[in-house]
Structure formats: structure tokens, C-alpha cells
Amino acid sequence: MIKRTLYFGNPSKLCLRDEQMLIELKTDPPASQTVPIEDLGLVVLDHPQISITHGLMEALAENNTSVLFTDKKHMPQAIVLPMSAHTTYTENVRIQLEASEPLKKQLWKQTIQAKIANQAALLKSLNRPWESTYALIDKVGSGDPANIEGRAAAVYWKYLFGETIDDFTRGRDDAAPNNLLNYGYAILRSTIARNLIGSGLLVLSGIHHKNKYNPFCLADDIMEPYRPYVDKIVLSIMGDYPSGVPEDITKEMKIKLLSIPALDVVIEGKQSPLMVASQRTTASLMRCFEGECRKILYPEL
């Protein structure tokens, strides 16, 4: 069953009652409703006048539900994840940390090849030049020492927005639609991180990303082939603003971006929501660490 994403953008109080989330809206007149904890996969808190109780946070953690907090600009700022959500978490982490460098380099190669393939597929679906991107797939070596990922990205971003944006620069603090990309990637990151923990993996230990300031290295690795799905949604949002995307993300934009966990994706011919499909991806990664298989299951756009 796909887990629900709940977004809160107004003053409210969230607490636990009878094993359910009790939502008390600070409206006039006040209103309230309950939601089963087991139905929740991601909760987004986007207002300074939201209060949430310790009991509810504990219940969400036990259910492996991610909680995402935004900053004063309404951009995702922090993710709260459970310490573990798997019965053999300690053993799985030991296996993960003992994985050999050659194995991790091969897994990174697969990841980048899947990412480039999906980037090329998206360009092709938009009737934009895609052949040069696709041709780079076979050039990716173990560990991608030649940074083919970067070369593919340069071509991809050049053509993705067509004639809508001249000289687009992808960067966290650059102009729109980077704001939409940042928001969407944060939702994707939360979803992948949640499923990595559910598969008994340590999110901070990546197969490629290594940054002492980044506690989500593995999530940032595994989300790479899923990024084009976010890019596709951003393109659809841009179509609603022919004169240019505003710097402030509207409620309508957030609704579309928050649908990312429910997007239909295909892995090995089987279609399922992204949240469910990424569970297959993270489970296959654990099997690779255990030596039971050699391939991570990634989606094909």
C-alpha cells in the first residue's frame, strides 16, 4: 500500500490519540480530524505556528514516517527519520560498512548509467536532442572516474528547458526554476531516505557521496536515477507560467511537487508508485551488499 503524504501550511496542533494522528486546525471555528498513523509515509510541516507532540513524533518514527520541516522561505530545511526500522538493522549496517570499494564503484556505475538513461528518455519524450546524452551511457566506467555524469548533465540541462530558458544554470541558490527543483528533490530525498532505513541501511554512508557535512549521502546516491521524474513535474509546472516561474513557490506548485511519491514509475516492466518502486530499489541495494545479487533495480523513464 502506498503511504500518504500530508502537508500542513496553516496554524495547527498535531498530537497522538488512540494510535492516530489528531489534527486540530486553528480556524474559526476550530476543526479537527484524525488520520491512521500506519497510512503515513511523509509529513511536511510548513508553518511557524504548527506544534507537534513528542508522542506523535515517536509514533511516526515507529511507523518509519519521514517528517520534513521548512524554513522561513517555505523551502525544505530538515528531515527527521527514525534511527532504524528494520529487525536486523545492526547486522545490515555492518554488512553495508564492510562492502568493498570495487563493489561500491560498480554500484555507482549502475546508478549513473540509469540516471543518464532516464535523462535521455526525458529529452526524447520532449522531442529535444537526446542522442548525445544517451551515447554517454556506455562510457561510464567503474566509479565513473571520467565524470561522465557531469558531462551528461551539461548536455541535459542545455536542452531540457528548450527555448524557454536561455543559459540555464543548475544551482541550489540560482534563479527559478531552481527553487522548484530544490523543493522537488527534497521530497524525493525524504522518500528515498525513508526506504533506505526501511531496508536496514545507514543513510549517512554512501556508495559514492562522501561529505562530512551531509548525513544523507546514501540517499543522495540512490535518488540520482529518480531525479528526471522530478524534472518532468517541474517542466509541467513551468508550462503554467509562460511569462516565467515566480521565485515564491505557490500552493498549486507545492501540490504538484508533493505528488512525487505517488508518481507512476516502471521497474522491470512493473508499474508502481514511486514510493513503492523505490522500496524495491533500496531492497535490491541491500541484496547487493549481502552478495545475493549484482544489480540495483532502478526505474526506466
PDB file of N, CA, C and O in Angstrom, residues 80-125:
ATOM      1  N   VAL A  80      13.403  14.580   9.579  1.00  0.00           N
ATOM      2  CA  VAL A  80      13.502  13.734  10.767  1.00  0.00           C
ATOM      3  C   VAL A  80      13.177  12.305  10.346  1.00  0.00           C
ATOM      4  O   VAL A  80      12.115  12.038   9.780  1.00  0.00           O
ATOM      5  N   LEU A  81      14.113  11.391  10.618  1.00  0.00           N
ATOM      6  CA  LEU A  81      13.964   9.990  10.248  1.00  0.00           C
ATOM      7  C   LEU A  81      14.181   9.110  11.473  1.00  0.00           C
ATOM      8  O   LEU A  81      14.892   9.506  12.403  1.00  0.00           O
ATOM      9  N   PRO A  82      13.596   7.916  11.491  1.00  0.00           N
ATOM     10  CA  PRO A  82      13.836   7.004  12.618  1.00  0.00           C
ATOM     11  C   PRO A  82      15.271   6.498  12.609  1.00  0.00           C
ATOM     12  O   PRO A  82      15.929   6.476  11.555  1.00  0.00           O
ATOM     13  N   MET A  83      15.788   6.121  13.765  1.00  0.00           N
ATOM     14  CA  MET A  83      17.136   5.574  13.846  1.00  0.00           C
ATOM     15  C   MET A  83      17.226   4.247  13.107  1.00  0.00           C
ATOM     16  O   MET A  83      18.236   3.926  12.491  1.00  0.00           O
ATOM     17  N   SER A  84      16.148   3.460  13.176  1.00  0.00           N
ATOM     18  CA  SER A  84      16.109   2.184  12.451  1.00  0.00           C
ATOM     19  C   SER A  84      14.665   1.758  12.303  1.00  0.00           C
ATOM     20  O   SER A  84      13.815   2.118  13.099  1.00  0.00           O
ATOM     21  N   ALA A  85      14.411   1.006  11.233  1.00  0.00           N
ATOM     22  CA  ALA A  85      13.059   0.490  11.024  1.00  0.00           C
ATOM     23  C   ALA A  85      13.142  -0.918  10.449  1.00  0.00           C
ATOM     24  O   ALA A  85      12.335  -1.323   9.634  1.00  0.00           O
ATOM     25  N   HIS A  86      14.144  -1.660  10.876  1.00  0.00           N
ATOM     26  CA  HIS A  86      14.380  -2.995  10.339  1.00  0.00           C
ATOM     27  C   HIS A  86      14.831  -3.893  11.475  1.00  0.00           C
ATOM     28  O   HIS A  86      15.614  -3.490  12.341  1.00  0.00           O
ATOM     29  N   THR A  87      14.359  -5.141  11.458  1.00  0.00           N
ATOM     30  CA  THR A  87      14.621  -6.049  12.577  1.00  0.00           C
ATOM     31  C   THR A  87      16.099  -6.418  12.715  1.00  0.00           C
ATOM     32  O   THR A  87      16.567  -6.705  13.811  1.00  0.00           O
ATOM     33  N   THR A  88      16.840  -6.433  11.617  1.00  0.00           N
ATOM     34  CA  THR A  88      18.267  -6.789  11.672  1.00  0.00           C
ATOM     35  C   THR A  88      19.125  -5.587  11.280  1.00  0.00           C
ATOM     36  O   THR A  88      20.111  -5.717  10.568  1.00  0.00           O
ATOM     37  N   TYR A  89      18.731  -4.420  11.759  1.00  0.00           N
ATOM     38  CA  TYR A  89      19.385  -3.173  11.357  1.00  0.00           C
ATOM     39  C   TYR A  89      20.883  -3.191  11.647  1.00  0.00           C
ATOM     40  O   TYR A  89      21.698  -2.850  10.779  1.00  0.00           O
ATOM     41  N   THR A  90      21.281  -3.590  12.834  1.00  0.00           N
ATOM     42  CA  THR A  90      22.693  -3.579  13.213  1.00  0.00           C
ATOM     43  C   THR A  90      23.516  -4.473  12.300  1.00  0.00           C
ATOM     44  O   THR A  90      24.604  -4.099  11.832  1.00  0.00           O
ATOM     45  N   GLU A  91      23.004  -5.674  12.012  1.00  0.00           N
ATOM     46  CA  GLU A  91      23.726  -6.597  11.127  1.00  0.00           C
ATOM     47  C   GLU A  91      23.798  -6.035   9.708  1.00  0.00           C
ATOM     48  O   GLU A  91      24.830  -6.121   9.040  1.00  0.00           O
ATOM     49  N   ASN A  92      22.702  -5.458   9.234  1.00  0.00           N
ATOM     50  CA  ASN A  92      22.696  -4.884   7.891  1.00  0.00           C
ATOM     51  C   ASN A  92      23.705  -3.750   7.754  1.00  0.00           C
ATOM     52  O   ASN A  92      24.407  -3.640   6.743  1.00  0.00           O
ATOM     53  N   VAL A  93      23.769  -2.909   8.777  1.00  0.00           N
ATOM     54  CA  VAL A  93      24.721  -1.791   8.748  1.00  0.00           C
ATOM     55  C   VAL A  93      26.154  -2.318   8.721  1.00  0.00           C
ATOM     56  O   VAL A  93      27.019  -1.787   8.013  1.00  0.00           O
ATOM     57  N   ARG A  94      26.428  -3.359   9.494  1.00  0.00           N
ATOM     58  CA  ARG A  94      27.780  -3.950   9.484  1.00  0.00           C
ATOM     59  C   ARG A  94      28.143  -4.418   8.085  1.00  0.00           C
ATOM     60  O   ARG A  94      29.249  -4.151   7.587  1.00  0.00           O
ATOM     61  N   ILE A  95      27.199  -5.106   7.430  1.00  0.00           N
ATOM     62  CA  ILE A  95      27.444  -5.601   6.074  1.00  0.00           C
ATOM     63  C   ILE A  95      27.669  -4.427   5.118  1.00  0.00           C
ATOM     64  O   ILE A  95      28.569  -4.458   4.266  1.00  0.00           O
ATOM     65  N   GLN A  96      26.859  -3.397   5.264  1.00  0.00           N
ATOM     66  CA  GLN A  96      26.988  -2.213   4.402  1.00  0.00           C
ATOM     67  C   GLN A  96      28.357  -1.565   4.570  1.00  0.00           C
ATOM     68  O   GLN A  96      29.022  -1.225   3.581  1.00  0.00           O
ATOM     69  N   LEU A  97      28.795  -1.372   5.811  1.00  0.00           N
ATOM     70  CA  LEU A  97      30.055  -0.688   6.066  1.00  0.00           C
ATOM     71  C   LEU A  97      31.259  -1.519   5.639  1.00  0.00           C
ATOM     72  O   LEU A  97      32.338  -0.965   5.381  1.00  0.00           O
ATOM     73  N   GLU A  98      31.080  -2.824   5.559  1.00  0.00           N
ATOM     74  CA  GLU A  98      32.178  -3.694   5.143  1.00  0.00           C
ATOM     75  C   GLU A  98      32.210  -3.937   3.638  1.00  0.00           C
ATOM     76  O   GLU A  98      33.064  -4.671   3.143  1.00  0.00           O
ATOM     77  N   ALA A  99      31.297  -3.331   2.905  1.00  0.00           N
ATOM     78  CA  ALA A  99      31.273  -3.502   1.445  1.00  0.00           C
ATOM     79  C   ALA A  99      32.583  -3.022   0.835  1.00  0.00           C
ATOM     80  O   ALA A  99      33.135  -1.996   1.233  1.00  0.00           O
ATOM     81  N   SER A 100      33.069  -3.765  -0.140  1.00  0.00           N
ATOM     82  CA  SER A 100      34.358  -3.444  -0.766  1.00  0.00           C
ATOM     83  C   SER A 100      34.236  -2.229  -1.681  1.00  0.00           C
ATOM     84  O   SER A 100      33.164  -1.926  -2.198  1.00  0.00           O
ATOM     85  N   GLU A 101      35.356  -1.568  -1.889  1.00  0.00           N
ATOM     86  CA  GLU A 101      35.378  -0.425  -2.802  1.00  0.00           C
ATOM     87  C   GLU A 101      35.040  -0.828  -4.230  1.00  0.00           C
ATOM     88  O   GLU A 101      34.295  -0.110  -4.910  1.00  0.00           O
ATOM     89  N   PRO A 102      35.554  -1.961  -4.754  1.00  0.00           N
ATOM     90  CA  PRO A 102      35.160  -2.367  -6.110  1.00  0.00           C
ATOM     91  C   PRO A 102      33.654  -2.552  -6.250  1.00  0.00           C
ATOM     92  O   PRO A 102      33.074  -2.184  -7.277  1.00  0.00           O
ATOM     93  N   LEU A 103      33.000  -3.116  -5.213  1.00  0.00           N
ATOM     94  CA  LEU A 103      31.556  -3.294  -5.276  1.00  0.00           C
ATOM     95  C   LEU A 103      30.866  -1.933  -5.324  1.00  0.00           C
ATOM     96  O   LEU A 103      29.962  -1.705  -6.144  1.00  0.00           O
ATOM     97  N   LYS A 104      31.266  -1.020  -4.456  1.00  0.00           N
ATOM     98  CA  LYS A 104      30.630   0.296  -4.429  1.00  0.00           C
ATOM     99  C   LYS A 104      30.844   1.050  -5.741  1.00  0.00           C
ATOM    100  O   LYS A 104      29.937   1.755  -6.213  1.00  0.00           O
ATOM    101  N   LYS A 105      32.004   0.880  -6.337  1.00  0.00           N
ATOM    102  CA  LYS A 105      32.264   1.540  -7.623  1.00  0.00           C
ATOM    103  C   LYS A 105      31.381   0.968  -8.727  1.00  0.00           C
ATOM    104  O   LYS A 105      30.906   1.708  -9.595  1.00  0.00           O
ATOM    105  N   GLN A 106      31.161  -0.338  -8.702  1.00  0.00           N
ATOM    106  CA  GLN A 106      30.273  -0.950  -9.690  1.00  0.00           C
ATOM    107  C   GLN A 106      28.830  -0.496  -9.483  1.00  0.00           C
ATOM    108  O   GLN A 106      28.095  -0.247 -10.452  1.00  0.00           O
ATOM    109  N   LEU A 107      28.418  -0.374  -8.228  1.00  0.00           N
ATOM    110  CA  LEU A 107      27.061   0.089  -7.941  1.00  0.00           C
ATOM    111  C   LEU A 107      26.883   1.542  -8.379  1.00  0.00           C
ATOM    112  O   LEU A 107      25.817   1.929  -8.866  1.00  0.00           O
ATOM    113  N   TRP A 108      27.919   2.343  -8.214  1.00  0.00           N
ATOM    114  CA  TRP A 108      27.852   3.741  -8.662  1.00  0.00           C
ATOM    115  C   TRP A 108      27.778   3.814 -10.187  1.00  0.00           C
ATOM    116  O   TRP A 108      27.065   4.641 -10.747  1.00  0.00           O
ATOM    117  N   LYS A 109      28.507   2.940 -10.856  1.00  0.00           N
ATOM    118  CA  LYS A 109      28.441   2.882 -12.314  1.00  0.00           C
ATOM    119  C   LYS A 109      27.007   2.599 -12.769  1.00  0.00           C
ATOM    120  O   LYS A 109      26.479   3.275 -13.665  1.00  0.00           O
ATOM    121  N   GLN A 110      26.370   1.610 -12.155  1.00  0.00           N
ATOM    122  CA  GLN A 110      24.982   1.285 -12.495  1.00  0.00           C
ATOM    123  C   GLN A 110      24.070   2.477 -12.243  1.00  0.00           C
ATOM    124  O   GLN A 110      23.163   2.767 -13.037  1.00  0.00           O
ATOM    125  N   THR A 111      24.312   3.164 -11.139  1.00  0.00           N
ATOM    126  CA  THR A 111      23.468   4.298 -10.764  1.00  0.00           C
ATOM    127  C   THR A 111      23.565   5.416 -11.788  1.00  0.00           C
ATOM    128  O   THR A 111      22.540   5.970 -12.222  1.00  0.00           O
ATOM    129  N   ILE A 112      24.772   5.753 -12.196  1.00  0.00           N
ATOM    130  CA  ILE A 112      24.960   6.833 -13.167  1.00  0.00           C
ATOM    131  C   ILE A 112      24.434   6.428 -14.541  1.00  0.00           C
ATOM    132  O   ILE A 112      23.831   7.242 -15.255  1.00  0.00           O
ATOM    133  N   GLN A 113      24.622   5.183 -14.924  1.00  0.00           N
ATOM    134  CA  GLN A 113      24.083   4.730 -16.209  1.00  0.00           C
ATOM    135  C   GLN A 113      22.556   4.831 -16.217  1.00  0.00           C
ATOM    136  O   GLN A 113      21.962   5.255 -17.215  1.00  0.00           O
ATOM    137  N   ALA A 114      21.920   4.448 -15.112  1.00  0.00           N
ATOM    138  CA  ALA A 114      20.456   4.544 -15.024  1.00  0.00           C
ATOM    139  C   ALA A 114      20.003   6.000 -15.043  1.00  0.00           C
ATOM    140  O   ALA A 114      18.990   6.342 -15.668  1.00  0.00           O
ATOM    141  N   LYS A 115      20.755   6.873 -14.384  1.00  0.00           N
ATOM    142  CA  LYS A 115      20.403   8.298 -14.372  1.00  0.00           C
ATOM    143  C   LYS A 115      20.480   8.886 -15.773  1.00  0.00           C
ATOM    144  O   LYS A 115      19.551   9.581 -16.225  1.00  0.00           O
ATOM    145  N   ILE A 116      21.590   8.618 -16.478  1.00  0.00           N
ATOM    146  CA  ILE A 116      21.766   9.167 -17.825  1.00  0.00           C
ATOM    147  C   ILE A 116      20.708   8.614 -18.777  1.00  0.00           C
ATOM    148  O   ILE A 116      20.178   9.338 -19.622  1.00  0.00           O
ATOM    149  N   ALA A 117      20.380   7.327 -18.625  1.00  0.00           N
ATOM    150  CA  ALA A 117      19.352   6.723 -19.482  1.00  0.00           C
ATOM    151  C   ALA A 117      18.011   7.427 -19.283  1.00  0.00           C
ATOM    152  O   ALA A 117      17.281   7.694 -20.248  1.00  0.00           O
ATOM    153  N   ASN A 118      17.673   7.754 -18.044  1.00  0.00           N
ATOM    154  CA  ASN A 118      16.409   8.437 -17.773  1.00  0.00           C
ATOM    155  C   ASN A 118      16.443   9.890 -18.234  1.00  0.00           C
ATOM    156  O   ASN A 118      15.420  10.436 -18.673  1.00  0.00           O
ATOM    157  N   GLN A 119      17.598  10.526 -18.135  1.00  0.00           N
ATOM    158  CA  GLN A 119      17.731  11.882 -18.658  1.00  0.00           C
ATOM    159  C   GLN A 119      17.514  11.889 -20.172  1.00  0.00           C
ATOM    160  O   GLN A 119      16.782  12.736 -20.705  1.00  0.00           O
ATOM    161  N   ALA A 120      18.131  10.933 -20.857  1.00  0.00           N
ATOM    162  CA  ALA A 120      17.971  10.844 -22.313  1.00  0.00           C
ATOM    163  C   ALA A 120      16.523  10.530 -22.682  1.00  0.00           C
ATOM    164  O   ALA A 120      15.989  11.085 -23.653  1.00  0.00           O
ATOM    165  N   ALA A 121      15.889   9.657 -21.906  1.00  0.00           N
ATOM    166  CA  ALA A 121      14.492   9.298 -22.183  1.00  0.00           C
ATOM    167  C   ALA A 121      13.572  10.504 -22.034  1.00  0.00           C
ATOM    168  O   ALA A 121      12.638  10.689 -22.830  1.00  0.00           O
ATOM    169  N   LEU A 122      13.826  11.330 -21.031  1.00  0.00           N
ATOM    170  CA  LEU A 122      13.001  12.519 -20.839  1.00  0.00           C
ATOM    171  C   LEU A 122      13.194  13.497 -21.991  1.00  0.00           C
ATOM    172  O   LEU A 122      12.219  14.044 -22.520  1.00  0.00           O
ATOM    173  N   LEU A 123      14.441  13.713 -22.398  1.00  0.00           N
ATOM    174  CA  LEU A 123      14.705  14.597 -23.536  1.00  0.00           C
ATOM    175  C   LEU A 123      14.014  14.078 -24.796  1.00  0.00           C
ATOM    176  O   LEU A 123      13.412  14.854 -25.547  1.00  0.00           O
ATOM    177  N   LYS A 124      14.083  12.777 -25.014  1.00  0.00           N
ATOM    178  CA  LYS A 124      13.457  12.180 -26.199  1.00  0.00           C
ATOM    179  C   LYS A 124      11.956  12.383 -26.181  1.00  0.00           C
ATOM    180  O   LYS A 124      11.337  12.685 -27.206  1.00  0.00           O
ATOM    181  N   SER A 125      11.333  12.214 -25.002  1.00  0.00           N
ATOM    182  CA  SER A 125       9.879  12.375 -24.895  1.00  0.00           C
ATOM    183  C   SER A 125       9.449  13.811 -25.160  1.00  0.00           C
ATOM    184  O   SER A 125       8.304  14.067 -25.532  1.00  0.00           O
TER     185      SER A 125
END
